[in-house]
XYZ file of C-alpha atoms in Angstrom:
82
model
C -21.032 2.297 -5.931
C -20.228 3.744 -9.339
C -17.696 6.427 -10.088
C -16.916 7.956 -13.461
C -13.383 7.427 -14.756
C -12.579 11.147 -14.479
C -13.735 11.168 -10.846
C -11.588 8.137 -10.086
C -8.491 9.804 -11.557
C -9.196 13.010 -9.652
C -9.795 11.198 -6.346
C -6.577 9.198 -6.681
C -4.653 12.351 -7.576
C -6.076 14.235 -4.612
C -5.154 11.376 -2.292
C -1.599 11.368 -3.605
C -1.409 15.120 -3.011
C -2.901 14.723 0.480
C -0.404 12.030 1.529
C 2.493 13.971 -0.051
C 1.577 17.141 1.827
C 1.170 15.181 5.077
C 4.809 14.214 4.671
C 5.810 17.842 4.046
C 7.126 17.094 0.568
C 6.960 19.616 -2.234
C 5.999 18.454 -5.697
C 9.587 19.077 -6.789
C 11.071 16.865 -4.069
C 8.465 14.137 -4.579
C 8.922 14.199 -8.373
C 12.673 13.898 -7.926
C 12.245 10.855 -5.679
C 9.971 9.350 -8.336
C 12.402 10.262 -11.133
C 9.465 12.052 -12.767
C 8.970 15.491 -14.276
C 7.214 17.818 -11.823
C 4.669 18.791 -14.497
C 3.718 15.146 -14.939
C 3.271 14.767 -11.175
C 1.132 17.890 -11.129
C -1.056 16.395 -13.861
C -1.407 13.161 -11.862
C -2.439 15.073 -8.734
C -5.058 16.947 -10.772
C -6.400 13.718 -12.269
C -5.233 14.630 -15.774
C -2.808 11.744 -16.411
C -3.037 7.974 -16.310
C -0.540 6.017 -14.271
C 0.867 2.555 -14.705
C 0.743 0.093 -11.834
C 4.494 0.519 -11.566
C 4.053 4.268 -10.983
C 1.324 3.625 -8.416
C 3.667 1.191 -6.675
C 6.546 3.719 -6.667
C 4.294 6.491 -5.346
C 2.937 4.237 -2.604
C 6.412 3.081 -1.621
C 7.760 6.611 -1.280
C 4.664 7.702 0.660
C 4.967 4.553 2.791
C 1.332 3.561 2.230
C -0.408 0.484 0.908
C -1.356 1.147 -2.747
C -4.948 0.190 -1.962
C -5.247 3.361 0.132
C -5.267 5.345 -3.097
C -8.355 3.480 -4.314
C -10.466 3.106 -1.175
C -13.157 5.743 -0.849
C -13.710 6.746 2.779
C -15.048 9.706 4.736
C -11.492 11.032 4.675
C -12.007 11.624 0.965
C -14.611 14.215 1.845
C -11.963 16.162 3.783
C -9.516 15.792 0.910
C -12.059 17.022 -1.631
C -13.180 20.027 0.458
């Protein structure tokens, strides 16, 4: 299974947004918890910014998910992308 880099970034960003919204967190609240500018978070969720592993770890910790969940492509992704 091959995915272009841009698609990977977008899929990860959409998953972050999905999990954030499931937890009823606004971008502002989530960005504050991450000690991150809300515009930067918005860019991540739109697949426009790269993240370090440390940022992925922080995001996963706050969302209370295993970081691998951001990378695994499942049928749930179809719902997220629609």
